[in-house]
Amino acid sequence: MWAASPAFRRQLFLLRSLAPTCADGGRASSSSLRPHLMYAAAGPVYEADAEAVVRRITPPLDRARHKGQAGKIAIIGGCREYTGAPYFAAISALRVGADLSHVFCTKDAATVIKSYSPELIVHPILEESYSVRDDERESVSSSILAEVIKWMERFDCIVVGPGLGRDSFLMDCVGNIMRHARQANIPTVVDGDGLFLITNNIGLVEDNSLAILTPNVYEYKRLVQKVLNCEVNEENASEQLTALCQKIGGVTIMRKGKADLISDGKKVTQVSTFGSPRRCGGQGDILSGSNISVLMARIHFFSIYF
């Protein structure tokens, strides 16, 4: 029964794409991974060929497919202060090859995001505390969740966090959306302010094998302090990352840095291909929206059609 489940098939496809040894005992292509010289207590750290991986996960053009089969992505984020982040995440998913990109944001952010590109489908349904009376919170929260649920089953992946902000009411609403996505077995990428949300509520991603966390140096530090109750240990970075994944349970973490470290709690992969040395706002949103969300969308497509 488990072997026929969508979650298992997604994981199998991910292993075939990224892991040095496939679940069925086969070997991954040497063009996508090669052993790294560094060995950790949990096993060897493998160096990923970033270009080969990106080529593998980018949806190919196929005349037999129809709109939506190359990926339907939803971005949960965007408030009156931050409209660029959800745009970067949503538009980059389209640029990499996804067919449809939705943005669920606050009303104040919607018009701005709509003006950036006619390609994006924008849902102005989220609310912040300043626009909701205390006696309305429960009904408004229920209404927001009901509106998202109408769309949720259509998505191959959701990205939570770009431009979300830290408003308490908005955070509570997004937490409810994440719970429903988990019940519906929708892969979830957590970035930006979404990481602030789950750091304070680990249960939202605990034991969820379809969750990917993409923390930067500060977000990773907060996660380590919260979950492992210690400081970041750079000398044993791969072991600590593996321990963090295992402690949360099931999640995959991509620790962004000079060399990115990726682990599912079982093995560690390193990507040390250098990009721009400039570290400006929006780069993480492009990463989570393009490569990671489209990868998960492809896994979802694989689980349905193969």
PDB file of C-alpha atoms in Angstrom:
ATOM      1  CA  MET A   1       0.000   0.000   0.000  1.00  0.00           C
ATOM      2  CA  TRP A   2       2.784   2.458   0.967  1.00  0.00           C
ATOM      3  CA  ALA A   3       4.767   1.618  -2.181  1.00  0.00           C
ATOM      4  CA  ALA A   4       1.800   2.728  -4.295  1.00  0.00           C
ATOM      5  CA  SER A   5       1.250   5.992  -2.424  1.00  0.00           C
ATOM      6  CA  PRO A   6       1.937   9.393  -4.019  1.00  0.00           C
ATOM      7  CA  ALA A   7       4.271  10.343  -1.155  1.00  0.00           C
ATOM      8  CA  PHE A   8       6.433   7.253  -1.764  1.00  0.00           C
ATOM      9  CA  ARG A   9       6.607   7.883  -5.503  1.00  0.00           C
ATOM     10  CA  ARG A  10       7.587  11.523  -4.920  1.00  0.00           C
ATOM     11  CA  GLN A  11      10.386  10.442  -2.634  1.00  0.00           C
ATOM     12  CA  LEU A  12      11.531   7.781  -5.114  1.00  0.00           C
ATOM     13  CA  PHE A  13      11.702  10.347  -7.911  1.00  0.00           C
ATOM     14  CA  LEU A  14      13.638  12.736  -5.665  1.00  0.00           C
ATOM     15  CA  LEU A  15      16.111   9.982  -4.828  1.00  0.00           C
ATOM     16  CA  ARG A  16      16.567   9.165  -8.501  1.00  0.00           C
ATOM     17  CA  SER A  17      17.177  12.836  -9.250  1.00  0.00           C
ATOM     18  CA  LEU A  18      19.553  13.703  -6.435  1.00  0.00           C
ATOM     19  CA  ALA A  19      20.789  10.718  -4.441  1.00  0.00           C
ATOM     20  CA  PRO A  20      23.936   8.716  -5.103  1.00  0.00           C
ATOM     21  CA  THR A  21      22.100   5.452  -4.532  1.00  0.00           C
ATOM     22  CA  CYS A  22      18.492   4.969  -5.610  1.00  0.00           C
ATOM     23  CA  ALA A  23      15.895   3.321  -3.430  1.00  0.00           C
ATOM     24  CA  ASP A  24      15.739   0.363  -5.802  1.00  0.00           C
ATOM     25  CA  GLY A  25      19.497  -0.216  -5.557  1.00  0.00           C
ATOM     26  CA  GLY A  26      20.420   1.486  -8.834  1.00  0.00           C
ATOM     27  CA  ARG A  27      23.001   4.201  -9.239  1.00  0.00           C
ATOM     28  CA  ALA A  28      22.256   7.827  -9.963  1.00  0.00           C
ATOM     29  CA  SER A  29      23.900   9.446 -12.936  1.00  0.00           C
ATOM     30  CA  SER A  30      27.509  10.386 -12.285  1.00  0.00           C
ATOM     31  CA  SER A  31      26.773  13.652 -14.049  1.00  0.00           C
ATOM     32  CA  SER A  32      24.503  14.808 -11.230  1.00  0.00           C
ATOM     33  CA  LEU A  33      26.448  13.714  -8.131  1.00  0.00           C
ATOM     34  CA  ARG A  34      30.001  12.866  -7.247  1.00  0.00           C
ATOM     35  CA  PRO A  35      31.543  11.861  -3.897  1.00  0.00           C
ATOM     36  CA  HIS A  36      32.956  14.762  -1.939  1.00  0.00           C
ATOM     37  CA  LEU A  37      36.196  14.344  -0.017  1.00  0.00           C
ATOM     38  CA  MET A  38      34.561  15.325   3.261  1.00  0.00           C
ATOM     39  CA  TYR A  39      33.132  12.510   5.385  1.00  0.00           C
ATOM     40  CA  ALA A  40      30.804  12.997   8.308  1.00  0.00           C
ATOM     41  CA  ALA A  41      29.683  10.739  11.128  1.00  0.00           C
ATOM     42  CA  ALA A  42      26.421  10.190   9.288  1.00  0.00           C
ATOM     43  CA  GLY A  43      28.253   9.185   6.085  1.00  0.00           C
ATOM     44  CA  PRO A  44      29.906  10.819   3.082  1.00  0.00           C
ATOM     45  CA  VAL A  45      28.898  14.272   1.880  1.00  0.00           C
ATOM     46  CA  TYR A  46      28.201  14.270  -1.837  1.00  0.00           C
ATOM     47  CA  GLU A  47      28.870  17.206  -4.131  1.00  0.00           C
ATOM     48  CA  ALA A  48      25.978  17.956  -6.487  1.00  0.00           C
ATOM     49  CA  ASP A  49      26.472  19.089 -10.062  1.00  0.00           C
ATOM     50  CA  ALA A  50      24.030  21.985  -9.836  1.00  0.00           C
ATOM     51  CA  GLU A  51      23.695  22.506 -13.587  1.00  0.00           C
ATOM     52  CA  ALA A  52      22.966  18.819 -14.243  1.00  0.00           C
ATOM     53  CA  VAL A  53      20.352  18.740 -11.481  1.00  0.00           C
ATOM     54  CA  VAL A  54      18.619  21.894 -12.751  1.00  0.00           C
ATOM     55  CA  ARG A  55      18.539  20.485 -16.285  1.00  0.00           C
ATOM     56  CA  ARG A  56      17.042  17.270 -14.938  1.00  0.00           C
ATOM     57  CA  ILE A  57      14.245  18.920 -12.968  1.00  0.00           C
ATOM     58  CA  THR A  58      13.292  21.599 -15.513  1.00  0.00           C
ATOM     59  CA  PRO A  59      10.059  20.458 -17.188  1.00  0.00           C
ATOM     60  CA  PRO A  60      10.822  19.528 -20.827  1.00  0.00           C
ATOM     61  CA  LEU A  61       8.690  20.889 -23.649  1.00  0.00           C
ATOM     62  CA  ASP A  62       6.270  18.174 -24.751  1.00  0.00           C
ATOM     63  CA  ARG A  63       3.509  18.591 -27.326  1.00  0.00           C
ATOM     64  CA  ALA A  64       1.503  15.822 -25.669  1.00  0.00           C
ATOM     65  CA  ARG A  65       1.057  17.738 -22.416  1.00  0.00           C
ATOM     66  CA  HIS A  66      -1.598  20.289 -21.637  1.00  0.00           C
ATOM     67  CA  LYS A  67      -1.581  23.411 -19.485  1.00  0.00           C
ATOM     68  CA  GLY A  68      -0.758  22.638 -15.894  1.00  0.00           C
ATOM     69  CA  GLN A  69       1.088  19.367 -16.311  1.00  0.00           C
ATOM     70  CA  ALA A  70       4.489  21.065 -16.058  1.00  0.00           C
ATOM     71  CA  GLY A  71       3.604  22.450 -12.652  1.00  0.00           C
ATOM     72  CA  LYS A  72       1.008  24.502 -10.777  1.00  0.00           C
ATOM     73  CA  ILE A  73       2.687  26.506  -8.010  1.00  0.00           C
ATOM     74  CA  ALA A  74       1.149  28.603  -5.229  1.00  0.00           C
ATOM     75  CA  ILE A  75       2.996  31.265  -3.251  1.00  0.00           C
ATOM     76  CA  ILE A  76       1.559  32.051   0.191  1.00  0.00           C
ATOM     77  CA  GLY A  77       2.929  35.467   1.091  1.00  0.00           C
ATOM     78  CA  GLY A  78       2.907  39.158   0.359  1.00  0.00           C
ATOM     79  CA  CYS A  79       1.740  41.979   2.618  1.00  0.00           C
ATOM     80  CA  ARG A  80       1.629  45.767   2.347  1.00  0.00           C
ATOM     81  CA  GLU A  81       5.348  46.143   3.191  1.00  0.00           C
ATOM     82  CA  TYR A  82       6.653  43.264   1.075  1.00  0.00           C
ATOM     83  CA  THR A  83       5.379  42.780  -2.463  1.00  0.00           C
ATOM     84  CA  GLY A  84       8.607  41.984  -4.303  1.00  0.00           C
ATOM     85  CA  ALA A  85       9.393  38.670  -2.600  1.00  0.00           C
ATOM     86  CA  PRO A  86       6.200  36.821  -3.615  1.00  0.00           C
ATOM     87  CA  TYR A  87       6.553  38.213  -7.134  1.00  0.00           C
ATOM     88  CA  PHE A  88      10.131  36.930  -7.460  1.00  0.00           C
ATOM     89  CA  ALA A  89       9.112  33.488  -6.196  1.00  0.00           C
ATOM     90  CA  ALA A  90       6.063  33.248  -8.449  1.00  0.00           C
ATOM     91  CA  ILE A  91       7.574  34.597 -11.653  1.00  0.00           C
ATOM     92  CA  SER A  92      10.772  32.558 -11.323  1.00  0.00           C
ATOM     93  CA  ALA A  93       8.693  29.367 -11.152  1.00  0.00           C
ATOM     94  CA  LEU A  94       7.207  30.299 -14.526  1.00  0.00           C
ATOM     95  CA  ARG A  95      10.609  31.162 -15.949  1.00  0.00           C
ATOM     96  CA  VAL A  96      11.994  27.744 -15.019  1.00  0.00           C
ATOM     97  CA  GLY A  97       9.092  25.967 -16.686  1.00  0.00           C
ATOM     98  CA  ALA A  98       6.003  25.746 -14.473  1.00  0.00           C
ATOM     99  CA  ASP A  99       2.729  26.425 -16.297  1.00  0.00           C
ATOM    100  CA  LEU A 100       0.724  28.296 -13.669  1.00  0.00           C
ATOM    101  CA  SER A 101       1.750  30.436 -10.720  1.00  0.00           C
ATOM    102  CA  HIS A 102      -0.666  31.712  -8.061  1.00  0.00           C
ATOM    103  CA  VAL A 103      -0.031  34.232  -5.291  1.00  0.00           C
ATOM    104  CA  PHE A 104      -2.189  34.324  -2.144  1.00  0.00           C
ATOM    105  CA  CYS A 105      -1.523  37.668  -0.467  1.00  0.00           C
ATOM    106  CA  THR A 106      -3.156  40.485   1.476  1.00  0.00           C
ATOM    107  CA  LYS A 107      -5.479  42.957  -0.235  1.00  0.00           C
ATOM    108  CA  ASP A 108      -2.925  45.751   0.146  1.00  0.00           C
ATOM    109  CA  ALA A 109      -0.301  43.715  -1.730  1.00  0.00           C
ATOM    110  CA  ALA A 110      -2.524  42.312  -4.469  1.00  0.00           C
ATOM    111  CA  THR A 111      -2.823  45.330  -6.775  1.00  0.00           C
ATOM    112  CA  VAL A 112       0.911  45.939  -6.627  1.00  0.00           C
ATOM    113  CA  ILE A 113       1.755  42.312  -7.423  1.00  0.00           C
ATOM    114  CA  LYS A 114      -0.823  42.216 -10.231  1.00  0.00           C
ATOM    115  CA  SER A 115       0.824  45.262 -11.789  1.00  0.00           C
ATOM    116  CA  TYR A 116       4.187  43.478 -11.973  1.00  0.00           C
ATOM    117  CA  SER A 117       3.036  40.807 -14.420  1.00  0.00           C
ATOM    118  CA  PRO A 118      -0.185  39.696 -16.112  1.00  0.00           C
ATOM    119  CA  GLU A 119       1.087  36.081 -16.001  1.00  0.00           C
ATOM    120  CA  LEU A 120       0.476  35.728 -12.271  1.00  0.00           C
ATOM    121  CA  ILE A 121      -2.870  34.687 -10.772  1.00  0.00           C
ATOM    122  CA  VAL A 122      -3.294  36.806  -7.659  1.00  0.00           C
ATOM    123  CA  HIS A 123      -5.720  36.052  -4.819  1.00  0.00           C
ATOM    124  CA  PRO A 124      -6.168  39.045  -2.428  1.00  0.00           C
ATOM    125  CA  ILE A 125      -7.599  37.035   0.450  1.00  0.00           C
ATOM    126  CA  LEU A 126      -5.145  37.241   3.361  1.00  0.00           C
ATOM    127  CA  GLU A 127      -5.721  39.733   6.176  1.00  0.00           C
ATOM    128  CA  GLU A 128      -3.530  41.422   8.775  1.00  0.00           C
ATOM    129  CA  SER A 129      -4.477  42.290  12.344  1.00  0.00           C
ATOM    130  CA  TYR A 130      -5.053  45.986  11.666  1.00  0.00           C
ATOM    131  CA  SER A 131      -7.936  45.207   9.286  1.00  0.00           C
ATOM    132  CA  VAL A 132      -9.733  42.660  11.487  1.00  0.00           C
ATOM    133  CA  ARG A 133     -11.652  43.357  14.709  1.00  0.00           C
ATOM    134  CA  ASP A 134     -11.063  41.014  17.625  1.00  0.00           C
ATOM    135  CA  ASP A 135     -14.610  39.674  17.458  1.00  0.00           C
ATOM    136  CA  GLU A 136     -14.176  38.919  13.734  1.00  0.00           C
ATOM    137  CA  ARG A 137     -10.941  36.969  13.882  1.00  0.00           C
ATOM    138  CA  GLU A 138     -12.400  33.486  14.034  1.00  0.00           C
ATOM    139  CA  SER A 139     -14.876  34.019  11.197  1.00  0.00           C
ATOM    140  CA  VAL A 140     -12.324  35.797   8.989  1.00  0.00           C
ATOM    141  CA  SER A 141      -9.754  33.063   9.579  1.00  0.00           C
ATOM    142  CA  SER A 142     -12.307  30.397   8.628  1.00  0.00           C
ATOM    143  CA  SER A 143     -13.252  32.334   5.511  1.00  0.00           C
ATOM    144  CA  ILE A 144      -9.616  32.643   4.412  1.00  0.00           C
ATOM    145  CA  LEU A 145      -8.994  28.939   4.885  1.00  0.00           C
ATOM    146  CA  ALA A 146     -12.183  28.022   2.996  1.00  0.00           C
ATOM    147  CA  GLU A 147     -11.109  30.179   0.051  1.00  0.00           C
ATOM    148  CA  VAL A 148      -7.653  28.579  -0.105  1.00  0.00           C
ATOM    149  CA  ILE A 149      -9.101  25.067   0.213  1.00  0.00           C
ATOM    150  CA  LYS A 150     -11.102  25.640  -2.976  1.00  0.00           C
ATOM    151  CA  TRP A 151      -7.811  25.888  -4.850  1.00  0.00           C
ATOM    152  CA  MET A 152      -5.480  23.681  -2.840  1.00  0.00           C
ATOM    153  CA  GLU A 153      -6.081  20.357  -4.584  1.00  0.00           C
ATOM    154  CA  ARG A 154      -4.998  21.894  -7.896  1.00  0.00           C
ATOM    155  CA  PHE A 155      -1.490  22.714  -6.738  1.00  0.00           C
ATOM    156  CA  ASP A 156       1.577  20.524  -7.154  1.00  0.00           C
ATOM    157  CA  CYS A 157       3.502  22.564  -4.583  1.00  0.00           C
ATOM    158  CA  ILE A 158       3.056  25.569  -2.308  1.00  0.00           C
ATOM    159  CA  VAL A 159       5.777  27.983  -1.202  1.00  0.00           C
ATOM    160  CA  VAL A 160       5.100  29.542   2.198  1.00  0.00           C
ATOM    161  CA  GLY A 161       6.787  32.681   3.436  1.00  0.00           C
ATOM    162  CA  PRO A 162       8.024  35.107   0.738  1.00  0.00           C
ATOM    163  CA  GLY A 163       7.029  38.597   1.866  1.00  0.00           C
ATOM    164  CA  LEU A 164       4.699  37.193   4.505  1.00  0.00           C
ATOM    165  CA  GLY A 165       5.666  39.554   7.300  1.00  0.00           C
ATOM    166  CA  ARG A 166       5.194  38.687  10.948  1.00  0.00           C
ATOM    167  CA  ASP A 167       1.699  39.898  11.759  1.00  0.00           C
ATOM    168  CA  SER A 168       0.263  37.549  14.386  1.00  0.00           C
ATOM    169  CA  PHE A 169      -3.160  37.100  12.791  1.00  0.00           C
ATOM    170  CA  LEU A 170      -1.681  36.545   9.342  1.00  0.00           C
ATOM    171  CA  MET A 171       0.732  33.978  10.791  1.00  0.00           C
ATOM    172  CA  ASP A 172      -2.142  32.077  12.411  1.00  0.00           C
ATOM    173  CA  CYS A 173      -4.048  31.979   9.124  1.00  0.00           C
ATOM    174  CA  VAL A 174      -1.031  30.707   7.210  1.00  0.00           C
ATOM    175  CA  GLY A 175      -0.459  28.057   9.876  1.00  0.00           C
ATOM    176  CA  ASN A 176      -3.979  26.765   9.182  1.00  0.00           C
ATOM    177  CA  ILE A 177      -3.226  26.709   5.447  1.00  0.00           C
ATOM    178  CA  MET A 178      -0.075  24.672   6.076  1.00  0.00           C
ATOM    179  CA  ARG A 179      -2.015  22.156   8.149  1.00  0.00           C
ATOM    180  CA  HIS A 180      -4.524  21.671   5.358  1.00  0.00           C
ATOM    181  CA  ALA A 181      -1.772  21.342   2.739  1.00  0.00           C
ATOM    182  CA  ARG A 182      -0.227  18.608   4.850  1.00  0.00           C
ATOM    183  CA  GLN A 183      -3.525  16.751   5.141  1.00  0.00           C
ATOM    184  CA  ALA A 184      -3.885  16.999   1.363  1.00  0.00           C
ATOM    185  CA  ASN A 185      -0.307  15.708   0.798  1.00  0.00           C
ATOM    186  CA  ILE A 186       0.739  18.889  -1.004  1.00  0.00           C
ATOM    187  CA  PRO A 187       4.540  19.406  -1.017  1.00  0.00           C
ATOM    188  CA  THR A 188       5.452  22.561   0.911  1.00  0.00           C
ATOM    189  CA  VAL A 189       8.560  24.739   0.600  1.00  0.00           C
ATOM    190  CA  VAL A 190       9.079  27.021   3.613  1.00  0.00           C
ATOM    191  CA  ASP A 191      11.186  30.148   3.139  1.00  0.00           C
ATOM    192  CA  GLY A 192      11.558  33.665   4.533  1.00  0.00           C
ATOM    193  CA  ASP A 193       9.018  34.591   7.192  1.00  0.00           C
ATOM    194  CA  GLY A 194       7.516  31.123   6.869  1.00  0.00           C
ATOM    195  CA  LEU A 195      10.639  29.892   8.652  1.00  0.00           C
ATOM    196  CA  PHE A 196       9.973  32.336  11.488  1.00  0.00           C
ATOM    197  CA  LEU A 197       6.478  30.830  11.710  1.00  0.00           C
ATOM    198  CA  ILE A 198       7.592  27.196  11.867  1.00  0.00           C
ATOM    199  CA  THR A 199      10.516  27.934  14.220  1.00  0.00           C
ATOM    200  CA  ASN A 200       7.894  29.025  16.753  1.00  0.00           C
ATOM    201  CA  ASN A 201       5.586  26.130  15.838  1.00  0.00           C
ATOM    202  CA  ILE A 202       7.670  23.124  14.784  1.00  0.00           C
ATOM    203  CA  GLY A 203       4.552  20.961  14.743  1.00  0.00           C
ATOM    204  CA  LEU A 204       3.581  22.538  11.408  1.00  0.00           C
ATOM    205  CA  VAL A 205       6.351  20.578   9.646  1.00  0.00           C
ATOM    206  CA  GLU A 206       7.231  17.877  12.141  1.00  0.00           C
ATOM    207  CA  ASP A 207       7.360  14.400  10.557  1.00  0.00           C
ATOM    208  CA  ASN A 208       6.331  15.825   7.179  1.00  0.00           C
ATOM    209  CA  SER A 209       8.401  14.196   4.441  1.00  0.00           C
ATOM    210  CA  LEU A 210       6.914  16.591   1.873  1.00  0.00           C
ATOM    211  CA  ALA A 211       8.297  19.711   3.584  1.00  0.00           C
ATOM    212  CA  ILE A 212      11.482  21.481   2.470  1.00  0.00           C
ATOM    213  CA  LEU A 213      12.990  24.250   4.611  1.00  0.00           C
ATOM    214  CA  THR A 214      15.383  26.742   3.003  1.00  0.00           C
ATOM    215  CA  PRO A 215      16.974  28.779   5.830  1.00  0.00           C
ATOM    216  CA  ASN A 216      19.693  31.382   5.411  1.00  0.00           C
ATOM    217  CA  VAL A 217      22.390  31.805   8.051  1.00  0.00           C
ATOM    218  CA  TYR A 218      20.179  33.698  10.530  1.00  0.00           C
ATOM    219  CA  GLU A 219      17.100  31.535  10.001  1.00  0.00           C
ATOM    220  CA  TYR A 220      19.208  28.407  10.398  1.00  0.00           C
ATOM    221  CA  LYS A 221      20.703  29.728  13.627  1.00  0.00           C
ATOM    222  CA  ARG A 222      17.211  30.261  15.071  1.00  0.00           C
ATOM    223  CA  LEU A 223      16.158  26.741  14.029  1.00  0.00           C
ATOM    224  CA  VAL A 224      19.203  25.142  15.644  1.00  0.00           C
ATOM    225  CA  GLN A 225      18.725  27.092  18.855  1.00  0.00           C
ATOM    226  CA  LYS A 226      15.034  26.211  19.007  1.00  0.00           C
ATOM    227  CA  VAL A 227      15.166  22.538  18.030  1.00  0.00           C
ATOM    228  CA  LEU A 228      18.613  21.376  19.169  1.00  0.00           C
ATOM    229  CA  ASN A 229      18.975  23.886  22.011  1.00  0.00           C
ATOM    230  CA  CYS A 230      22.553  24.744  21.054  1.00  0.00           C
ATOM    231  CA  GLU A 231      24.552  27.050  18.797  1.00  0.00           C
ATOM    232  CA  VAL A 232      25.524  26.438  15.174  1.00  0.00           C
ATOM    233  CA  ASN A 233      28.633  24.253  14.901  1.00  0.00           C
ATOM    234  CA  GLU A 234      30.504  25.013  11.695  1.00  0.00           C
ATOM    235  CA  GLU A 235      33.177  22.382  12.336  1.00  0.00           C
ATOM    236  CA  ASN A 236      30.575  19.620  12.281  1.00  0.00           C
ATOM    237  CA  ALA A 237      28.074  21.298   9.958  1.00  0.00           C
ATOM    238  CA  SER A 238      26.875  18.168   8.145  1.00  0.00           C
ATOM    239  CA  GLU A 239      26.387  16.160  11.359  1.00  0.00           C
ATOM    240  CA  GLN A 240      24.462  19.011  12.954  1.00  0.00           C
ATOM    241  CA  LEU A 241      22.273  19.449   9.862  1.00  0.00           C
ATOM    242  CA  THR A 242      21.521  15.730   9.838  1.00  0.00           C
ATOM    243  CA  ALA A 243      20.658  15.840  13.541  1.00  0.00           C
ATOM    244  CA  LEU A 244      18.370  18.826  12.980  1.00  0.00           C
ATOM    245  CA  CYS A 245      16.465  17.025  10.211  1.00  0.00           C
ATOM    246  CA  GLN A 246      16.141  13.913  12.352  1.00  0.00           C
ATOM    247  CA  LYS A 247      14.962  15.888  15.371  1.00  0.00           C
ATOM    248  CA  ILE A 248      12.226  17.638  13.394  1.00  0.00           C
ATOM    249  CA  GLY A 249      11.470  14.369  11.623  1.00  0.00           C
ATOM    250  CA  GLY A 250      11.116  13.702   7.907  1.00  0.00           C
ATOM    251  CA  VAL A 251      11.794  17.183   6.558  1.00  0.00           C
ATOM    252  CA  THR A 252      14.461  18.128   4.043  1.00  0.00           C
ATOM    253  CA  ILE A 253      16.560  21.177   4.918  1.00  0.00           C
ATOM    254  CA  MET A 254      18.589  23.209   2.461  1.00  0.00           C
ATOM    255  CA  ARG A 255      21.009  25.258   4.500  1.00  0.00           C
ATOM    256  CA  LYS A 256      21.976  28.196   2.290  1.00  0.00           C
ATOM    257  CA  GLY A 257      25.471  29.635   2.477  1.00  0.00           C
ATOM    258  CA  LYS A 258      28.787  29.889   0.679  1.00  0.00           C
ATOM    259  CA  ALA A 259      28.336  26.159   0.067  1.00  0.00           C
ATOM    260  CA  ASP A 260      24.739  24.962   0.378  1.00  0.00           C
ATOM    261  CA  LEU A 261      24.168  21.825   2.443  1.00  0.00           C
ATOM    262  CA  ILE A 262      21.074  19.702   1.823  1.00  0.00           C
ATOM    263  CA  SER A 263      19.923  16.833   4.028  1.00  0.00           C
ATOM    264  CA  ASP A 264      16.848  14.705   4.638  1.00  0.00           C
ATOM    265  CA  GLY A 265      18.289  13.326   7.866  1.00  0.00           C
ATOM    266  CA  LYS A 266      19.819  10.345   6.086  1.00  0.00           C
ATOM    267  CA  LYS A 267      22.393  11.756   3.690  1.00  0.00           C
ATOM    268  CA  VAL A 268      24.016  15.113   3.028  1.00  0.00           C
ATOM    269  CA  THR A 269      24.571  16.726  -0.367  1.00  0.00           C
ATOM    270  CA  GLN A 270      26.687  19.834  -0.908  1.00  0.00           C
ATOM    271  CA  VAL A 271      26.342  22.418  -3.670  1.00  0.00           C
ATOM    272  CA  SER A 272      29.390  24.670  -3.796  1.00  0.00           C
ATOM    273  CA  THR A 273      28.799  26.157  -7.252  1.00  0.00           C
ATOM    274  CA  PHE A 274      29.248  29.891  -6.777  1.00  0.00           C
ATOM    275  CA  GLY A 275      26.663  32.382  -7.920  1.00  0.00           C
ATOM    276  CA  SER A 276      26.754  36.131  -7.575  1.00  0.00           C
ATOM    277  CA  PRO A 277      28.812  37.361  -4.590  1.00  0.00           C
ATOM    278  CA  ARG A 278      26.196  40.070  -4.120  1.00  0.00           C
ATOM    279  CA  ARG A 279      23.732  39.163  -1.381  1.00  0.00           C
ATOM    280  CA  CYS A 280      20.610  41.212  -1.953  1.00  0.00           C
ATOM    281  CA  GLY A 281      16.941  40.758  -1.161  1.00  0.00           C
ATOM    282  CA  GLY A 282      15.061  38.442  -3.506  1.00  0.00           C
ATOM    283  CA  GLN A 283      17.714  35.831  -4.260  1.00  0.00           C
ATOM    284  CA  GLY A 284      16.267  33.340  -1.791  1.00  0.00           C
ATOM    285  CA  ASP A 285      12.764  33.921  -3.165  1.00  0.00           C
ATOM    286  CA  ILE A 286      13.970  33.138  -6.690  1.00  0.00           C
ATOM    287  CA  LEU A 287      15.605  29.936  -5.423  1.00  0.00           C
ATOM    288  CA  SER A 288      12.546  28.712  -3.546  1.00  0.00           C
ATOM    289  CA  GLY A 289      10.171  29.706  -6.334  1.00  0.00           C
ATOM    290  CA  SER A 290      12.144  28.364  -9.268  1.00  0.00           C
ATOM    291  CA  ASN A 291      14.357  25.384  -8.585  1.00  0.00           C
ATOM    292  CA  ILE A 292      12.807  23.966  -5.432  1.00  0.00           C
ATOM    293  CA  SER A 293       9.091  24.467  -6.102  1.00  0.00           C
ATOM    294  CA  VAL A 294       9.365  23.279  -9.702  1.00  0.00           C
ATOM    295  CA  LEU A 295      11.343  20.231  -8.545  1.00  0.00           C
ATOM    296  CA  MET A 296       8.559  19.356  -6.113  1.00  0.00           C
ATOM    297  CA  ALA A 297       5.957  19.998  -8.818  1.00  0.00           C
ATOM    298  CA  ARG A 298       7.755  17.524 -11.077  1.00  0.00           C
ATOM    299  CA  ILE A 299       7.768  14.961  -8.277  1.00  0.00           C
ATOM    300  CA  HIS A 300       4.023  15.520  -7.847  1.00  0.00           C
ATOM    301  CA  PHE A 301       3.501  15.100 -11.591  1.00  0.00           C
ATOM    302  CA  PHE A 302       5.550  11.886 -11.511  1.00  0.00           C
ATOM    303  CA  SER A 303       3.457  10.491  -8.658  1.00  0.00           C
ATOM    304  CA  ILE A 304       0.210  11.112 -10.550  1.00  0.00           C
ATOM    305  CA  TYR A 305       1.066  10.127 -14.103  1.00  0.00           C
ATOM    306  CA  PHE A 306       3.700   7.387 -13.683  1.00  0.00           C
TER     307      PHE A 306
END
